[in-house]
Amino acid sequence: FLKGDIVKAFSGSENIFFYMPGHRYFQFFQAFIFGESSILGWIFVLVTPATIFYLLKNFTNSFYSTVITLFFSLFFFMNYYRGVHLHAEAVAYPLAFISLNFSIKLLNKRKTEANNNYIFYASILMAIAIIFRPNILLPAFLVHSYLFYKNFTFKSFKSFFIGYLPLLLLPFHN
């Protein structure tokens, strides 16, 4: 920033990266607010079982959702408790699961009841998850294409488009 080259300032110390492009900015934001700790990453890790539970509750009853969530939590916490600070999955997957929860709420509603806020929230959360882990792009594209097909209006198109605008930051960096 001191030299006046804003594009170069956003590229950081690496010329190109593609695997976890948003993680660097998340680490900066977390360090700016919480210092040298992983509190924000831990918040995302702790939210993950709740999002899994509510996602499964749409498909099964509460008992099976609880049992599956408990088993998932055991394996999830064993794998991620050391990698919260260094892995983008700790942020990307909870955001993707929350986006899927909004998407399922949309699919359960009729077309006339579909709320464009849900479309916007589902698309922006999935876009942020894609910025953290670009390998989420194909499943997100399939799910949200189906959502867009089921709820096609000009307002829903506008909500999807505005929600996915953060993805345009990826080519800007590289």
XYZ file of N, CA and C in Angstrom:
522
model
N 0.804 -1.184 0.000
C 0.000 0.000 0.000
C 0.855 1.260 0.000
N 2.012 1.201 0.614
C 2.853 2.393 0.728
C 3.344 2.880 -0.623
N 3.552 1.961 -1.580
C 4.016 2.342 -2.907
C 2.876 2.773 -3.819
N 1.633 2.568 -3.387
C 0.481 2.982 -4.181
C -0.034 1.921 -5.133
N 0.545 0.738 -5.126
C 0.103 -0.333 -6.019
C -0.880 -1.228 -5.274
N -2.159 -0.937 -5.437
C -3.189 -1.646 -4.684
C -3.316 -3.095 -5.157
N -3.209 -3.334 -6.467
C -3.331 -4.700 -6.992
C -2.215 -5.573 -6.444
N -1.019 -5.054 -6.395
C 0.121 -5.812 -5.863
C -0.028 -6.054 -4.359
N -0.646 -5.119 -3.657
C -0.836 -5.279 -2.212
C -1.783 -6.432 -1.911
N -2.814 -6.625 -2.740
C -3.747 -7.722 -2.515
C -3.168 -9.076 -2.892
N -2.152 -9.103 -3.721
C -1.591 -10.398 -4.112
C -0.720 -10.995 -3.022
N -0.290 -10.215 -2.063
C 0.499 -10.748 -0.963
C 1.893 -11.136 -1.420
N 2.453 -12.150 -0.786
C 3.818 -12.551 -1.109
C 3.878 -13.594 -2.203
N 2.737 -14.158 -2.592
C 2.708 -15.178 -3.632
C 2.085 -14.614 -4.888
N 2.623 -15.019 -6.029
C 2.064 -14.543 -7.276
C 0.741 -15.225 -7.597
N 0.657 -16.517 -7.380
C -0.553 -17.262 -7.726
C -0.790 -18.343 -6.700
N -2.003 -18.563 -6.329
C -2.358 -19.718 -5.523
C -3.804 -20.057 -5.821
N -4.140 -21.308 -5.697
C -5.474 -21.727 -6.093
C -6.143 -22.652 -5.098
N -5.442 -23.174 -4.139
C -6.037 -24.190 -3.295
C -6.848 -23.605 -2.143
N -6.344 -22.579 -1.493
C -7.056 -21.935 -0.387
C -6.927 -20.421 -0.500
N -7.498 -19.823 -1.526
C -7.258 -18.392 -1.730
C -7.807 -17.479 -0.643
N -8.920 -17.811 -0.016
C -9.493 -16.919 0.984
C -8.944 -17.098 2.377
N -8.184 -18.142 2.588
C -7.709 -18.443 3.931
C -6.726 -17.396 4.453
N -5.929 -16.852 3.590
C -4.973 -15.820 3.998
C -5.690 -14.600 4.550
N -6.792 -14.209 3.903
C -7.537 -13.042 4.362
C -8.297 -13.352 5.651
N -8.754 -14.584 5.799
C -9.387 -14.999 7.040
C -8.381 -14.945 8.185
N -7.154 -15.402 7.941
C -6.123 -15.366 8.971
C -5.799 -13.925 9.370
N -5.769 -13.032 8.401
C -5.525 -11.621 8.701
C -6.657 -11.049 9.559
N -7.895 -11.326 9.162
C -9.059 -10.828 9.891
C -9.081 -11.377 11.315
N -8.793 -12.664 11.442
C -8.772 -13.291 12.763
C -7.661 -12.705 13.638
N -6.469 -12.510 13.077
C -5.358 -11.950 13.843
C -5.619 -10.490 14.204
N -6.301 -9.768 13.318
C -6.602 -8.367 13.577
C -7.563 -8.230 14.758
N -8.527 -9.128 14.862
C -9.524 -9.035 15.925
C -9.086 -9.752 17.195
N -8.595 -11.002 17.059
C -8.322 -11.836 18.227
C -6.843 -12.000 18.541
N -5.986 -11.403 17.780
C -4.559 -11.567 18.015
C -4.058 -12.899 17.486
N -3.008 -13.422 18.093
C -2.387 -14.672 17.628
C -3.091 -15.897 18.213
N -4.381 -15.992 17.978
C -5.130 -17.155 18.446
C -6.019 -17.649 17.314
N -6.639 -18.782 17.528
C -7.511 -19.378 16.515
C -8.961 -19.394 16.968
N -9.368 -18.378 17.683
C -10.709 -18.357 18.258
C -11.773 -18.393 17.172
N -11.623 -17.608 16.138
C -12.623 -17.568 15.082
C -12.690 -18.907 14.339
N -11.562 -19.537 14.135
C -11.548 -20.868 13.530
C -12.250 -21.887 14.404
N -12.037 -21.793 15.710
C -12.709 -22.701 16.632
C -14.205 -22.469 16.662
N -14.630 -21.236 16.508
C -16.067 -20.955 16.448
C -16.685 -21.673 15.247
N -16.002 -21.623 14.102
C -16.512 -22.325 12.926
C -16.507 -23.835 13.134
N -15.487 -24.350 13.777
C -15.430 -25.790 14.032
C -16.549 -26.208 14.981
N -16.843 -25.392 15.978
C -17.893 -25.737 16.932
C -19.293 -25.586 16.342
N -19.440 -24.763 15.327
C -20.734 -24.592 14.669
C -21.034 -25.749 13.712
N -20.013 -26.419 13.234
C -20.196 -27.465 12.236
C -21.151 -28.580 12.672
N -21.034 -29.156 13.865
C -21.998 -30.206 14.224
C -23.447 -29.720 14.259
N -23.666 -28.491 14.682
C -25.038 -27.967 14.696
C -25.587 -27.842 13.277
N -24.759 -27.383 12.353
C -25.232 -27.279 10.972
C -25.478 -28.656 10.367
N -24.631 -29.622 10.705
C -24.849 -30.998 10.238
C -26.162 -31.531 10.813
N -26.407 -31.274 12.087
C -27.641 -31.744 12.720
C -28.863 -31.184 12.010
N -28.894 -29.875 11.779
C -30.060 -29.272 11.128
C -30.181 -29.702 9.673
N -29.070 -29.960 9.029
C -29.118 -30.476 7.662
C -29.710 -31.879 7.632
N -29.274 -32.743 8.548
C -29.798 -34.112 8.607
C -31.240 -34.157 9.100
N -31.632 -33.200 9.899
C -32.991 -33.173 10.432
C -34.020 -32.993 9.312
N -33.601 -32.425 8.201
C -34.491 -32.298 7.056
C -34.750 -33.641 6.378
N -33.856 -34.599 6.577
C -33.975 -35.889 5.897
C -34.410 -37.023 6.820
N -34.109 -36.929 8.113
C -34.449 -37.992 9.064
C -35.099 -37.364 10.296
N -35.401 -38.207 11.267
C -35.967 -37.658 12.496
C -34.840 -37.192 13.429
N -35.225 -36.636 14.558
C -34.237 -36.037 15.465
C -33.292 -37.065 16.081
N -33.785 -38.268 16.355
C -32.934 -39.281 16.972
C -31.784 -39.665 16.044
N -32.114 -40.004 14.804
C -31.060 -40.395 13.863
C -30.135 -39.227 13.536
N -30.687 -38.033 13.482
C -29.848 -36.851 13.257
C -28.857 -36.668 14.390
N -29.311 -36.883 15.610
C -28.428 -36.744 16.768
C -27.339 -37.806 16.761
N -27.700 -39.050 16.490
C -26.714 -40.137 16.476
C -25.673 -39.910 15.382
N -26.118 -39.568 14.191
C -25.179 -39.337 13.081
C -24.289 -38.137 13.386
N -24.870 -37.085 13.967
C -24.081 -35.903 14.314
C -23.039 -36.222 15.381
N -23.386 -37.033 16.349
C -22.412 -37.415 17.384
C -21.249 -38.212 16.795
N -21.558 -39.174 15.921
C -20.478 -39.925 15.271
C -19.622 -39.021 14.399
N -20.282 -38.138 13.665
C -19.542 -37.194 12.835
C -18.649 -36.306 13.689
N -19.188 -35.845 14.819
C -18.421 -34.947 15.685
C -17.174 -35.623 16.239
N -17.285 -36.872 16.595
C -16.109 -37.595 17.095
C -14.988 -37.610 16.066
N -15.314 -37.998 14.855
C -14.286 -38.074 13.816
C -13.848 -36.687 13.352
N -14.796 -35.757 13.305
C -14.482 -34.406 12.853
C -13.510 -33.721 13.805
N -13.795 -33.777 15.107
C -12.929 -33.104 16.068
C -11.575 -33.781 16.186
N -11.528 -35.097 15.997
C -10.231 -35.780 16.040
C -9.345 -35.348 14.883
N -9.938 -35.052 13.744
C -9.150 -34.668 12.579
C -8.809 -33.183 12.548
N -9.662 -32.339 13.096
C -9.486 -30.904 12.901
C -9.038 -30.128 14.127
N -8.919 -30.755 15.260
C -8.585 -29.949 16.440
C -7.185 -29.364 16.353
N -6.280 -30.009 15.639
C -4.926 -29.454 15.490
C -4.801 -28.530 14.288
N -5.688 -28.677 13.332
C -5.534 -27.936 12.089
C -6.417 -26.734 11.924
N -7.019 -26.250 12.999
C -7.911 -25.104 12.889
C -7.167 -23.888 12.361
N -5.953 -23.707 12.810
C -5.199 -22.518 12.419
C -4.703 -22.588 10.979
N -4.463 -23.776 10.467
C -3.820 -23.890 9.156
C -4.717 -24.406 8.045
N -5.892 -24.896 8.337
C -6.733 -25.504 7.319
C -7.931 -24.621 6.995
N -8.196 -24.478 5.713
C -9.356 -23.697 5.290
C -10.647 -24.491 5.405
N -10.547 -25.816 5.548
C -11.754 -26.626 5.691
C -12.538 -26.256 6.934
N -11.860 -25.819 7.971
C -12.524 -25.455 9.220
C -13.486 -24.296 9.023
N -13.295 -23.499 7.997
C -14.187 -22.385 7.709
C -15.101 -22.704 6.527
N -14.570 -23.345 5.502
C -15.319 -23.553 4.269
C -16.484 -24.517 4.450
N -16.269 -25.623 5.123
C -17.330 -26.616 5.231
C -18.502 -26.157 6.097
N -18.273 -25.491 7.232
C -19.454 -24.960 7.944
C -20.249 -23.963 7.112
N -19.559 -23.099 6.375
C -20.277 -22.154 5.519
C -21.061 -22.873 4.434
N -20.485 -23.921 3.859
C -21.184 -24.695 2.829
C -22.393 -25.418 3.419
N -22.250 -25.949 4.628
C -23.376 -26.632 5.261
C -24.502 -25.657 5.605
N -24.159 -24.477 6.070
C -25.183 -23.465 6.360
C -25.881 -23.065 5.062
N -25.116 -22.928 3.988
C -25.704 -22.613 2.693
C -26.644 -23.726 2.228
N -26.254 -24.971 2.459
C -27.145 -26.083 2.103
C -28.414 -26.062 2.950
N -28.308 -25.658 4.213
C -29.510 -25.529 5.047
C -30.470 -24.490 4.468
N -29.946 -23.349 4.043
C -30.792 -22.339 3.398
C -31.370 -22.882 2.095
N -30.579 -23.636 1.345
C -31.045 -24.196 0.079
C -32.181 -25.184 0.300
N -32.069 -26.020 1.314
C -33.130 -26.985 1.599
C -34.390 -26.279 2.089
N -34.236 -25.192 2.845
C -35.409 -24.411 3.232
C -36.121 -23.877 1.997
N -35.334 -23.468 1.011
C -35.936 -22.980 -0.228
C -36.651 -24.086 -0.978
N -36.055 -25.263 -1.035
C -36.672 -26.361 -1.762
C -37.943 -26.851 -1.083
N -38.026 -26.706 0.229
C -39.218 -27.136 0.953
C -40.369 -26.150 0.807
N -40.081 -24.931 0.401
C -41.139 -23.940 0.214
C -41.664 -24.027 -1.213
N -42.871 -23.538 -1.372
C -43.418 -23.459 -2.725
C -42.788 -22.276 -3.436
N -42.941 -22.263 -4.754
C -42.319 -21.208 -5.551
C -42.845 -19.826 -5.153
N -44.106 -19.732 -4.819
C -44.654 -18.426 -4.452
C -44.164 -17.971 -3.081
N -43.771 -18.918 -2.228
C -43.311 -18.562 -0.890
C -41.802 -18.368 -0.803
N -41.097 -18.666 -1.880
C -39.630 -18.607 -1.845
C -39.172 -17.189 -1.509
N -38.304 -17.117 -0.552
C -37.813 -15.837 -0.072
C -36.467 -15.550 -0.748
N -36.363 -14.402 -1.351
C -35.119 -14.053 -2.037
C -33.970 -13.845 -1.062
N -34.279 -13.566 0.205
C -33.205 -13.463 1.195
C -32.520 -14.809 1.382
N -33.299 -15.906 1.405
C -32.701 -17.234 1.511
C -31.808 -17.522 0.313
N -32.261 -17.116 -0.854
C -31.445 -17.323 -2.066
C -30.149 -16.542 -1.950
N -30.234 -15.315 -1.502
C -29.035 -14.501 -1.350
C -28.092 -15.078 -0.303
N -28.634 -15.460 0.871
C -27.789 -16.023 1.927
C -27.146 -17.331 1.489
N -27.921 -18.168 0.825
C -27.371 -19.445 0.354
C -26.255 -19.216 -0.653
N -26.448 -18.278 -1.557
C -25.431 -18.067 -2.579
C -24.193 -17.342 -2.043
N -24.358 -16.367 -1.157
C -23.170 -15.664 -0.664
C -22.359 -16.551 0.279
N -23.024 -17.346 1.107
C -22.270 -18.252 1.978
C -21.534 -19.312 1.169
N -22.189 -19.818 0.122
C -21.505 -20.801 -0.717
C -20.365 -20.147 -1.494
N -20.534 -18.910 -1.917
C -19.444 -18.220 -2.619
C -18.241 -18.024 -1.705
N -18.481 -17.676 -0.453
C -17.373 -17.517 0.491
C -16.711 -18.857 0.763
N -17.521 -19.923 0.863
C -16.958 -21.267 1.036
C -16.111 -21.659 -0.167
N -16.548 -21.291 -1.364
C -15.781 -21.591 -2.578
C -14.482 -20.804 -2.592
N -14.503 -19.590 -2.081
C -13.264 -18.810 -2.007
C -12.260 -19.500 -1.087
N -12.745 -20.122 -0.019
C -11.845 -20.852 0.874
C -11.401 -22.174 0.273
N -12.305 -22.904 -0.348
C -12.000 -24.220 -0.920
C -12.644 -24.302 -2.301
N -11.916 -24.009 -3.368
C -12.505 -24.024 -4.706
C -13.035 -25.387 -5.155
N -12.670 -26.463 -4.485
C -13.202 -27.758 -4.886
C -14.677 -27.910 -4.532
N -15.255 -26.979 -3.815
C -16.684 -26.989 -3.508
C -17.492 -26.445 -4.686
N -16.835 -25.894 -5.683
C -17.530 -25.219 -6.776
C -18.492 -26.128 -7.533
N -18.092 -27.323 -7.897
C -18.961 -28.191 -8.692
C -20.220 -28.614 -7.929
N -20.121 -29.130 -6.695
C -21.365 -29.444 -5.988
C -22.240 -28.212 -5.750
N -21.613 -27.087 -5.454
C -22.385 -25.862 -5.234
C -23.092 -25.444 -6.518
N -22.415 -25.565 -7.631
C -23.024 -25.209 -8.907
C -24.229 -26.109 -9.196
N -24.104 -27.399 -8.931
C -25.217 -28.316 -9.180
C -26.407 -28.024 -8.271
N -26.153 -27.846 -6.977
C -27.244 -27.583 -6.034
C -27.916 -26.252 -6.339
N -27.129 -25.238 -6.579
C -27.718 -23.924 -6.785
C -28.312 -23.771 -8.180
N -27.854 -24.524 -9.145
C -28.515 -24.535 -10.449
C -29.907 -25.131 -10.324
N -30.017 -26.199 -9.543
C -31.331 -26.789 -9.309
C -32.232 -25.822 -8.543
N -31.681 -25.149 -7.566
C -32.445 -24.139 -6.826
C -32.928 -23.022 -7.743
N -32.027 -22.585 -8.595
C -32.361 -21.508 -9.512
C -33.446 -21.964 -10.479
N -33.378 -23.208 -10.914
C -34.386 -23.768 -11.810
C -35.754 -23.836 -11.122
N -35.777 -24.227 -9.849
C -37.035 -24.355 -9.118
C -37.654 -22.995 -8.776
N -36.842 -21.977 -8.583
C -37.334 -20.664 -8.133
C -36.981 -19.568 -9.123
N -37.184 -19.811 -10.409
C -36.729 -18.849 -11.405
C -37.657 -17.643 -11.492
N -37.131 -16.513 -11.065
C -37.739 -15.207 -11.281
C -36.580 -14.232 -11.482
N -36.907 -13.036 -11.911
C -35.850 -12.054 -12.086
C -35.233 -11.667 -10.745
N -36.073 -11.599 -9.697
C -35.545 -11.267 -8.368
C -34.621 -12.367 -7.851
N -34.975 -13.634 -8.111
C -34.101 -14.716 -7.656
C -32.788 -14.708 -8.439
N -32.853 -14.375 -9.740
C -31.624 -14.261 -10.521
C -30.740 -13.162 -9.957
N -31.350 -12.035 -9.605
C -30.593 -10.924 -9.029
C -29.963 -11.327 -7.692
N -30.702 -12.067 -6.872
C -30.174 -12.506 -5.574
C -29.016 -13.481 -5.757
N -29.158 -14.419 -6.700
C -28.059 -15.345 -6.978
C -26.835 -14.594 -7.473
N -27.040 -13.687 -8.408
C -25.919 -12.961 -8.998
C -25.188 -12.123 -7.962
N -25.927 -11.405 -7.144
C -25.298 -10.575 -6.111
C -24.597 -11.450 -5.082
N -25.184 -12.598 -4.769
C -24.570 -13.501 -3.797
C -23.267 -14.103 -4.276
N -23.178 -14.378 -5.566
C -21.959 -14.977 -6.103
C -20.922 -13.953 -6.565
N -21.180 -12.684 -6.384
C -20.208 -11.645 -6.764
C -18.845 -11.781 -6.083
N -18.744 -12.236 -4.824
C -17.408 -12.369 -4.226
C -16.486 -13.332 -4.978
N -17.047 -14.214 -5.799
C -16.186 -15.117 -6.578
C -15.355 -14.371 -7.611
N -15.783 -13.168 -7.960
C -15.009 -12.380 -8.918
C -13.709 -11.855 -8.309
N -13.560 -11.978 -6.997
C -12.315 -11.566 -6.351
C -11.176 -12.563 -6.616
N -11.514 -13.810 -6.913
C -10.462 -14.806 -7.146
C -9.589 -14.477 -8.348
N -10.150 -14.206 -9.519
C -9.263 -13.849 -10.634
C -8.539 -12.520 -10.423
N -9.147 -11.625 -9.626
C -8.490 -10.352 -9.344
C -7.183 -10.574 -8.601
N -7.184 -11.547 -7.700
C -5.971 -11.826 -6.948
C -4.917 -12.468 -7.834
N -5.308 -13.458 -8.592
C -4.331 -14.193 -9.405
C -4.024 -13.434 -10.664
